[in-house]
């Protein structure tokens, strides 16, 4: 049996504000989306380094719903379970032995070379530079496989990762359009 690890008083405050009780999953997806807002991350950067994050819950249930839907999409993308990944934005190109050697990003052609003749195309600079924590995702994934031969599964996985990053960036922009409205009317927890 699943049991939420959310304090009961939190459910009460949120339910009272919305006149309905959101599910634990909806609350989780909402929090996940908030943590991916670039506005939120910038505004609370210092606090996020030293303490648990403060999550602003909007009083507007429709806004809450939009945000948790974005959060659900992000979770599905990050678990690589989303149907949005079925059509990858990156493509594997070139002839060779598929060995990861020296990485080189070509911003003009949007190509990420992992050896002298093979590359992934469709990797924009924004995707190439995307970081989670202190790691540049596209770079780290390949560097962790240096001197290894990429098999078909690895290649498909990497194309999904690139696609997930592209979709994440798009969703973050949508969340940031709504984020200022969240802080206009927040639930005051007592």
GROMACS .gro file of N, CA and C in nm, residues 18-122:
model
  315
   18UNK      N    1  -0.817   2.501  -0.230
   18UNK     CA    2  -0.871   2.459  -0.360
   18UNK      C    3  -1.015   2.408  -0.352
   19UNK      N    4  -1.066   2.390  -0.232
   19UNK     CA    5  -1.199   2.334  -0.211
   19UNK      C    6  -1.209   2.192  -0.269
   20UNK      N    7  -1.094   2.128  -0.280
   20UNK     CA    8  -1.084   1.988  -0.321
   20UNK      C    9  -0.947   1.939  -0.282
   21UNK      N   10  -0.933   1.808  -0.265
   21UNK     CA   11  -0.806   1.752  -0.220
   21UNK      C   12  -0.726   1.699  -0.339
   22UNK      N   13  -0.614   1.764  -0.369
   22UNK     CA   14  -0.530   1.711  -0.476
   22UNK      C   15  -0.463   1.581  -0.430
   23UNK      N   16  -0.431   1.496  -0.523
   23UNK     CA   17  -0.366   1.369  -0.490
   23UNK      C   18  -0.220   1.397  -0.454
   24UNK      N   19  -0.158   1.303  -0.381
   24UNK     CA   20  -0.015   1.318  -0.351
   24UNK      C   21   0.069   1.330  -0.480
   25UNK      N   22   0.028   1.257  -0.584
   25UNK     CA   23   0.100   1.264  -0.711
   25UNK      C   24   0.091   1.403  -0.772
   26UNK      N   25  -0.026   1.464  -0.766
   26UNK     CA   26  -0.042   1.599  -0.820
   26UNK      C   27   0.047   1.698  -0.745
   27UNK      N   28   0.054   1.684  -0.615
   27UNK     CA   29   0.141   1.771  -0.535
   27UNK      C   30   0.287   1.747  -0.573
   28UNK      N   31   0.326   1.620  -0.587
   28UNK     CA   32   0.463   1.589  -0.628
   28UNK      C   33   0.494   1.652  -0.763
   29UNK      N   34   0.406   1.635  -0.863
   29UNK     CA   35   0.430   1.689  -0.996
   29UNK      C   36   0.438   1.843  -0.992
   30UNK      N   37   0.355   1.904  -0.910
   30UNK     CA   38   0.357   2.050  -0.895
   30UNK      C   39   0.495   2.094  -0.842
   31UNK      N   40   0.542   2.028  -0.736
   31UNK     CA   41   0.671   2.062  -0.677
   31UNK      C   42   0.783   2.040  -0.779
   32UNK      N   43   0.776   1.930  -0.851
   32UNK     CA   44   0.878   1.899  -0.952
   32UNK      C   45   0.885   2.010  -1.056
   33UNK      N   46   0.768   2.056  -1.102
   33UNK     CA   47   0.764   2.164  -1.201
   33UNK      C   48   0.822   2.294  -1.144
   34UNK      N   49   0.784   2.327  -1.021
   34UNK     CA   50   0.836   2.449  -0.959
   34UNK      C   51   0.988   2.445  -0.952
   35UNK      N   52   1.042   2.331  -0.916
   35UNK     CA   53   1.187   2.319  -0.905
   35UNK      C   54   1.258   2.329  -1.041
   36UNK      N   55   1.183   2.317  -1.149
   36UNK     CA   56   1.240   2.335  -1.283
   36UNK      C   57   1.217   2.474  -1.339
   37UNK      N   58   1.152   2.560  -1.264
   37UNK     CA   59   1.135   2.698  -1.310
   37UNK      C   60   1.268   2.772  -1.297
   38UNK      N   61   1.313   2.830  -1.406
   38UNK     CA   62   1.438   2.907  -1.402
   38UNK      C   63   1.421   3.033  -1.318
   39UNK      N   64   1.301   3.090  -1.319
   39UNK     CA   65   1.275   3.209  -1.236
   39UNK      C   66   1.289   3.170  -1.088
   40UNK      N   67   1.225   3.061  -1.050
   40UNK     CA   68   1.233   3.013  -0.912
   40UNK      C   69   1.378   2.984  -0.874
   41UNK      N   70   1.449   2.912  -0.959
   41UNK     CA   71   1.587   2.875  -0.930
   41UNK      C   72   1.676   2.997  -0.912
   42UNK      N   73   1.655   3.097  -0.995
   42UNK     CA   74   1.735   3.219  -0.985
   42UNK      C   75   1.700   3.297  -0.858
   43UNK      N   76   1.572   3.314  -0.835
   43UNK     CA   77   1.526   3.392  -0.720
   43UNK      C   78   1.571   3.331  -0.586
   44UNK      N   79   1.568   3.199  -0.578
   44UNK     CA   80   1.598   3.132  -0.451
   44UNK      C   81   1.732   3.057  -0.454
   45UNK      N   82   1.820   3.094  -0.543
   45UNK     CA   83   1.947   3.023  -0.561
   45UNK      C   84   2.025   3.009  -0.431
   46UNK      N   85   2.040   3.117  -0.355
   46UNK     CA   86   2.117   3.111  -0.231
   46UNK      C   87   2.052   3.020  -0.128
   47UNK      N   88   1.920   3.027  -0.117
   47UNK     CA   89   1.850   2.942  -0.022
   47UNK      C   90   1.860   2.795  -0.061
   48UNK      N   91   1.855   2.767  -0.191
   48UNK     CA   92   1.861   2.629  -0.238
   48UNK      C   93   1.997   2.565  -0.208
   49UNK      N   94   2.099   2.646  -0.192
   49UNK     CA   95   2.232   2.594  -0.161
   49UNK      C   96   2.246   2.551  -0.016
   50UNK      N   97   2.164   2.610   0.072
   50UNK     CA   98   2.187   2.588   0.215
   50UNK      C   99   2.071   2.521   0.289
   51UNK      N  100   1.956   2.507   0.226
   51UNK     CA  101   1.841   2.456   0.300
   51UNK      C  102   1.747   2.382   0.206
   52UNK      N  103   1.646   2.320   0.264
   52UNK     CA  104   1.542   2.259   0.182
   52UNK      C  105   1.467   2.369   0.107
   53UNK      N  106   1.418   2.340  -0.012
   53UNK     CA  107   1.350   2.444  -0.089
   53UNK      C  108   1.214   2.480  -0.031
   54UNK      N  109   1.183   2.607  -0.037
   54UNK     CA  110   1.049   2.655  -0.005
   54UNK      C  111   0.970   2.651  -0.135
   55UNK      N  112   0.852   2.590  -0.130
   55UNK     CA  113   0.770   2.577  -0.250
   55UNK      C  114   0.648   2.667  -0.237
   56UNK      N  115   0.634   2.764  -0.326
   56UNK     CA  116   0.515   2.850  -0.323
   56UNK      C  117   0.396   2.777  -0.387
   57UNK      N  118   0.291   2.755  -0.311
   57UNK     CA  119   0.169   2.695  -0.365
   57UNK      C  120   0.071   2.806  -0.398
   58UNK      N  121   0.029   2.809  -0.522
   58UNK     CA  122  -0.068   2.908  -0.565
   58UNK      C  123  -0.206   2.878  -0.506
   59UNK      N  124  -0.285   2.984  -0.484
   59UNK     CA  125  -0.423   2.967  -0.439
   59UNK      C  126  -0.516   2.930  -0.555
   60UNK      N  127  -0.469   2.950  -0.676
   60UNK     CA  128  -0.549   2.928  -0.797
   60UNK      C  129  -0.538   2.781  -0.841
   61UNK      N  130  -0.648   2.706  -0.825
   61UNK     CA  131  -0.644   2.564  -0.858
   61UNK      C  132  -0.617   2.539  -1.006
   62UNK      N  133  -0.672   2.623  -1.094
   62UNK     CA  134  -0.647   2.604  -1.238
   62UNK      C  135  -0.498   2.620  -1.268
   63UNK      N  136  -0.435   2.717  -1.205
   63UNK     CA  137  -0.291   2.737  -1.224
   63UNK      C  138  -0.213   2.618  -1.165
   64UNK      N  139  -0.255   2.573  -1.047
   64UNK     CA  140  -0.195   2.454  -0.986
   64UNK      C  141  -0.203   2.336  -1.084
   65UNK      N  142  -0.318   2.318  -1.146
   65UNK     CA  143  -0.339   2.207  -1.241
   65UNK      C  144  -0.247   2.217  -1.361
   66UNK      N  145  -0.234   2.338  -1.416
   66UNK     CA  146  -0.144   2.356  -1.531
   66UNK      C  147  -0.001   2.322  -1.493
   67UNK      N  148   0.039   2.369  -1.376
   67UNK     CA  149   0.177   2.346  -1.332
   67UNK      C  150   0.201   2.197  -1.306
   68UNK      N  151   0.107   2.130  -1.238
   68UNK     CA  152   0.133   1.988  -1.212
   68UNK      C  153   0.131   1.907  -1.341
   69UNK      N  154   0.057   1.950  -1.442
   69UNK     CA  155   0.062   1.881  -1.572
   69UNK      C  156   0.200   1.895  -1.635
   70UNK      N  157   0.259   2.014  -1.625
   70UNK     CA  158   0.396   2.032  -1.673
   70UNK      C  159   0.492   1.943  -1.593
   71UNK      N  160   0.471   1.935  -1.463
   71UNK     CA  161   0.555   1.850  -1.379
   71UNK      C  162   0.544   1.704  -1.417
   72UNK      N  163   0.422   1.658  -1.447
   72UNK     CA  164   0.403   1.519  -1.490
   72UNK      C  165   0.477   1.493  -1.620
   73UNK      N  166   0.467   1.586  -1.713
   73UNK     CA  167   0.540   1.571  -1.839
   73UNK      C  168   0.691   1.563  -1.815
   74UNK      N  169   0.741   1.650  -1.727
   74UNK     CA  170   0.884   1.648  -1.695
   74UNK      C  171   0.927   1.515  -1.634
   75UNK      N  172   0.849   1.465  -1.540
   75UNK     CA  173   0.882   1.337  -1.477
   75UNK      C  174   0.887   1.226  -1.582
   76UNK      N  175   0.786   1.221  -1.668
   76UNK     CA  176   0.783   1.117  -1.772
   76UNK      C  177   0.901   1.131  -1.867
   77UNK      N  178   0.937   1.254  -1.900
   77UNK     CA  179   1.054   1.276  -1.986
   77UNK      C  180   1.182   1.231  -1.917
   78UNK      N  181   1.198   1.267  -1.791
   78UNK     CA  182   1.321   1.237  -1.720
   78UNK      C  183   1.336   1.089  -1.687
   79UNK      N  184   1.225   1.019  -1.680
   79UNK     CA  185   1.229   0.873  -1.664
   79UNK      C  186   1.238   0.802  -1.799
   80UNK      N  187   1.240   0.882  -1.906
   80UNK     CA  188   1.246   0.833  -2.044
   80UNK      C  189   1.128   0.740  -2.076
   81UNK      N  190   1.010   0.775  -2.021
   81UNK     CA  191   0.888   0.697  -2.042
   81UNK      C  192   0.785   0.772  -2.127
   82UNK      N  193   0.815   0.891  -2.166
   82UNK     CA  194   0.719   0.975  -2.237
   82UNK      C  195   0.709   0.936  -2.384
   83UNK      N  196   0.588   0.942  -2.436
   83UNK     CA  197   0.566   0.919  -2.579
   83UNK      C  198   0.628   1.033  -2.661
   84UNK      N  199   0.654   1.147  -2.595
   84UNK     CA  200   0.717   1.260  -2.664
   84UNK      C  201   0.858   1.225  -2.711
   85UNK      N  202   0.913   1.116  -2.660
   85UNK     CA  203   1.048   1.074  -2.697
   85UNK      C  204   1.049   0.981  -2.818
   86UNK      N  205   0.931   0.944  -2.865
   86UNK     CA  206   0.922   0.848  -2.975
   86UNK      C  207   0.981   0.900  -3.106
   87UNK      N  208   0.980   1.031  -3.122
   87UNK     CA  209   1.041   1.092  -3.241
   87UNK      C  210   1.159   1.175  -3.193
   88UNK      N  211   1.279   1.117  -3.197
   88UNK     CA  212   1.396   1.187  -3.143
   88UNK      C  213   1.436   1.307  -3.228
   89UNK      N  214   1.491   1.407  -3.162
   89UNK     CA  215   1.540   1.526  -3.233
   89UNK      C  216   1.684   1.507  -3.278
   90UNK      N  217   1.755   1.414  -3.216
   90UNK     CA  218   1.895   1.387  -3.252
   90UNK      C  219   1.901   1.262  -3.340
   91UNK      N  220   1.998   1.264  -3.430
   91UNK     CA  221   2.020   1.150  -3.517
   91UNK      C  222   2.168   1.113  -3.516
   92UNK      N  223   2.193   0.983  -3.517
   92UNK     CA  224   2.328   0.931  -3.522
   92UNK      C  225   2.374   0.930  -3.668
   93UNK      N  226   2.494   0.983  -3.693
   93UNK     CA  227   2.544   0.993  -3.830
   93UNK      C  228   2.692   0.955  -3.835
   94UNK      N  229   2.736   0.919  -3.956
   94UNK     CA  230   2.877   0.893  -3.981
   94UNK      C  231   2.910   0.746  -3.983
   95UNK      N  232   3.026   0.717  -4.036
   95UNK     CA  233   3.075   0.579  -4.044
   95UNK      C  234   3.198   0.565  -3.954
   96UNK      N  235   3.208   0.449  -3.892
   96UNK     CA  236   3.321   0.423  -3.804
   96UNK      C  237   3.290   0.311  -3.709
   97UNK      N  238   3.370   0.300  -3.606
   97UNK     CA  239   3.357   0.191  -3.511
   97UNK      C  240   3.271   0.220  -3.390
   98UNK      N  241   3.209   0.337  -3.385
   98UNK     CA  242   3.120   0.377  -3.275
   98UNK      C  243   3.193   0.395  -3.141
   99UNK      N  244   3.325   0.412  -3.145
   99UNK     CA  245   3.399   0.430  -3.020
   99UNK      C  246   3.397   0.576  -2.977
  100UNK      N  247   3.367   0.598  -2.851
  100UNK     CA  248   3.368   0.733  -2.796
  100UNK      C  249   3.513   0.772  -2.771
  101UNK      N  250   3.554   0.878  -2.837
  101UNK     CA  251   3.693   0.923  -2.825
  101UNK      C  252   3.692   1.067  -2.777
  102UNK      N  253   3.720   1.159  -2.865
  102UNK     CA  254   3.727   1.301  -2.829
  102UNK      C  255   3.597   1.370  -2.870
  103UNK      N  256   3.537   1.442  -2.776
  103UNK     CA  257   3.412   1.514  -2.804
  103UNK      C  258   3.443   1.651  -2.863
  104UNK      N  259   3.360   1.687  -2.961
  104UNK     CA  260   3.372   1.820  -3.021
  104UNK      C  261   3.233   1.864  -3.065
  105UNK      N  262   3.193   1.982  -3.018
  105UNK     CA  263   3.063   2.035  -3.057
  105UNK      C  264   3.080   2.137  -3.168
  106UNK      N  265   3.004   2.120  -3.276
  106UNK     CA  266   3.004   2.212  -3.390
  106UNK      C  267   2.873   2.290  -3.384
  107UNK      N  268   2.880   2.414  -3.334
  107UNK     CA  269   2.758   2.492  -3.314
  107UNK      C  270   2.694   2.537  -3.445
  108UNK      N  271   2.772   2.550  -3.550
  108UNK     CA  272   2.714   2.593  -3.678
  108UNK      C  273   2.628   2.483  -3.739
  109UNK      N  274   2.674   2.360  -3.731
  109UNK     CA  275   2.599   2.249  -3.791
  109UNK      C  276   2.516   2.173  -3.687
  110UNK      N  277   2.523   2.216  -3.563
  110UNK     CA  278   2.449   2.152  -3.453
  110UNK      C  279   2.480   2.003  -3.446
  111UNK      N  280   2.609   1.974  -3.447
  111UNK     CA  281   2.657   1.837  -3.442
  111UNK      C  282   2.748   1.817  -3.322
  112UNK      N  283   2.734   1.703  -3.260
  112UNK     CA  284   2.820   1.665  -3.150
  112UNK      C  285   2.901   1.543  -3.193
  113UNK      N  286   3.026   1.567  -3.225
  113UNK     CA  287   3.115   1.459  -3.266
  113UNK      C  288   3.166   1.388  -3.141
  114UNK      N  289   3.166   1.256  -3.146
  114UNK     CA  290   3.225   1.179  -3.036
  114UNK      C  291   3.349   1.103  -3.080
  115UNK      N  292   3.379   1.110  -3.208
  115UNK     CA  293   3.508   1.066  -3.261
  115UNK      C  294   3.530   1.145  -3.391
  116UNK      N  295   3.632   1.113  -3.465
  116UNK     CA  296   3.669   1.194  -3.581
  116UNK      C  297   3.561   1.196  -3.690
  117UNK      N  298   3.482   1.088  -3.702
  117UNK     CA  299   3.390   1.080  -3.816
  117UNK      C  300   3.245   1.053  -3.778
  118UNK      N  301   3.215   1.034  -3.651
  118UNK     CA  302   3.077   1.003  -3.612
  118UNK      C  303   3.024   1.109  -3.515
  119UNK      N  304   2.895   1.133  -3.527
  119UNK     CA  305   2.836   1.242  -3.450
  119UNK      C  306   2.686   1.223  -3.435
  120UNK      N  307   2.631   1.302  -3.344
  120UNK     CA  308   2.487   1.315  -3.329
  120UNK      C  309   2.451   1.451  -3.385
  121UNK      N  310   2.357   1.455  -3.478
  121UNK     CA  311   2.314   1.584  -3.532
  121UNK      C  312   2.179   1.620  -3.471
  122UNK      N  313   2.148   1.749  -3.475
  122UNK     CA  314   2.024   1.797  -3.416
  122UNK      C  315   2.040   1.838  -3.271
   0.00000   0.00000   0.00000
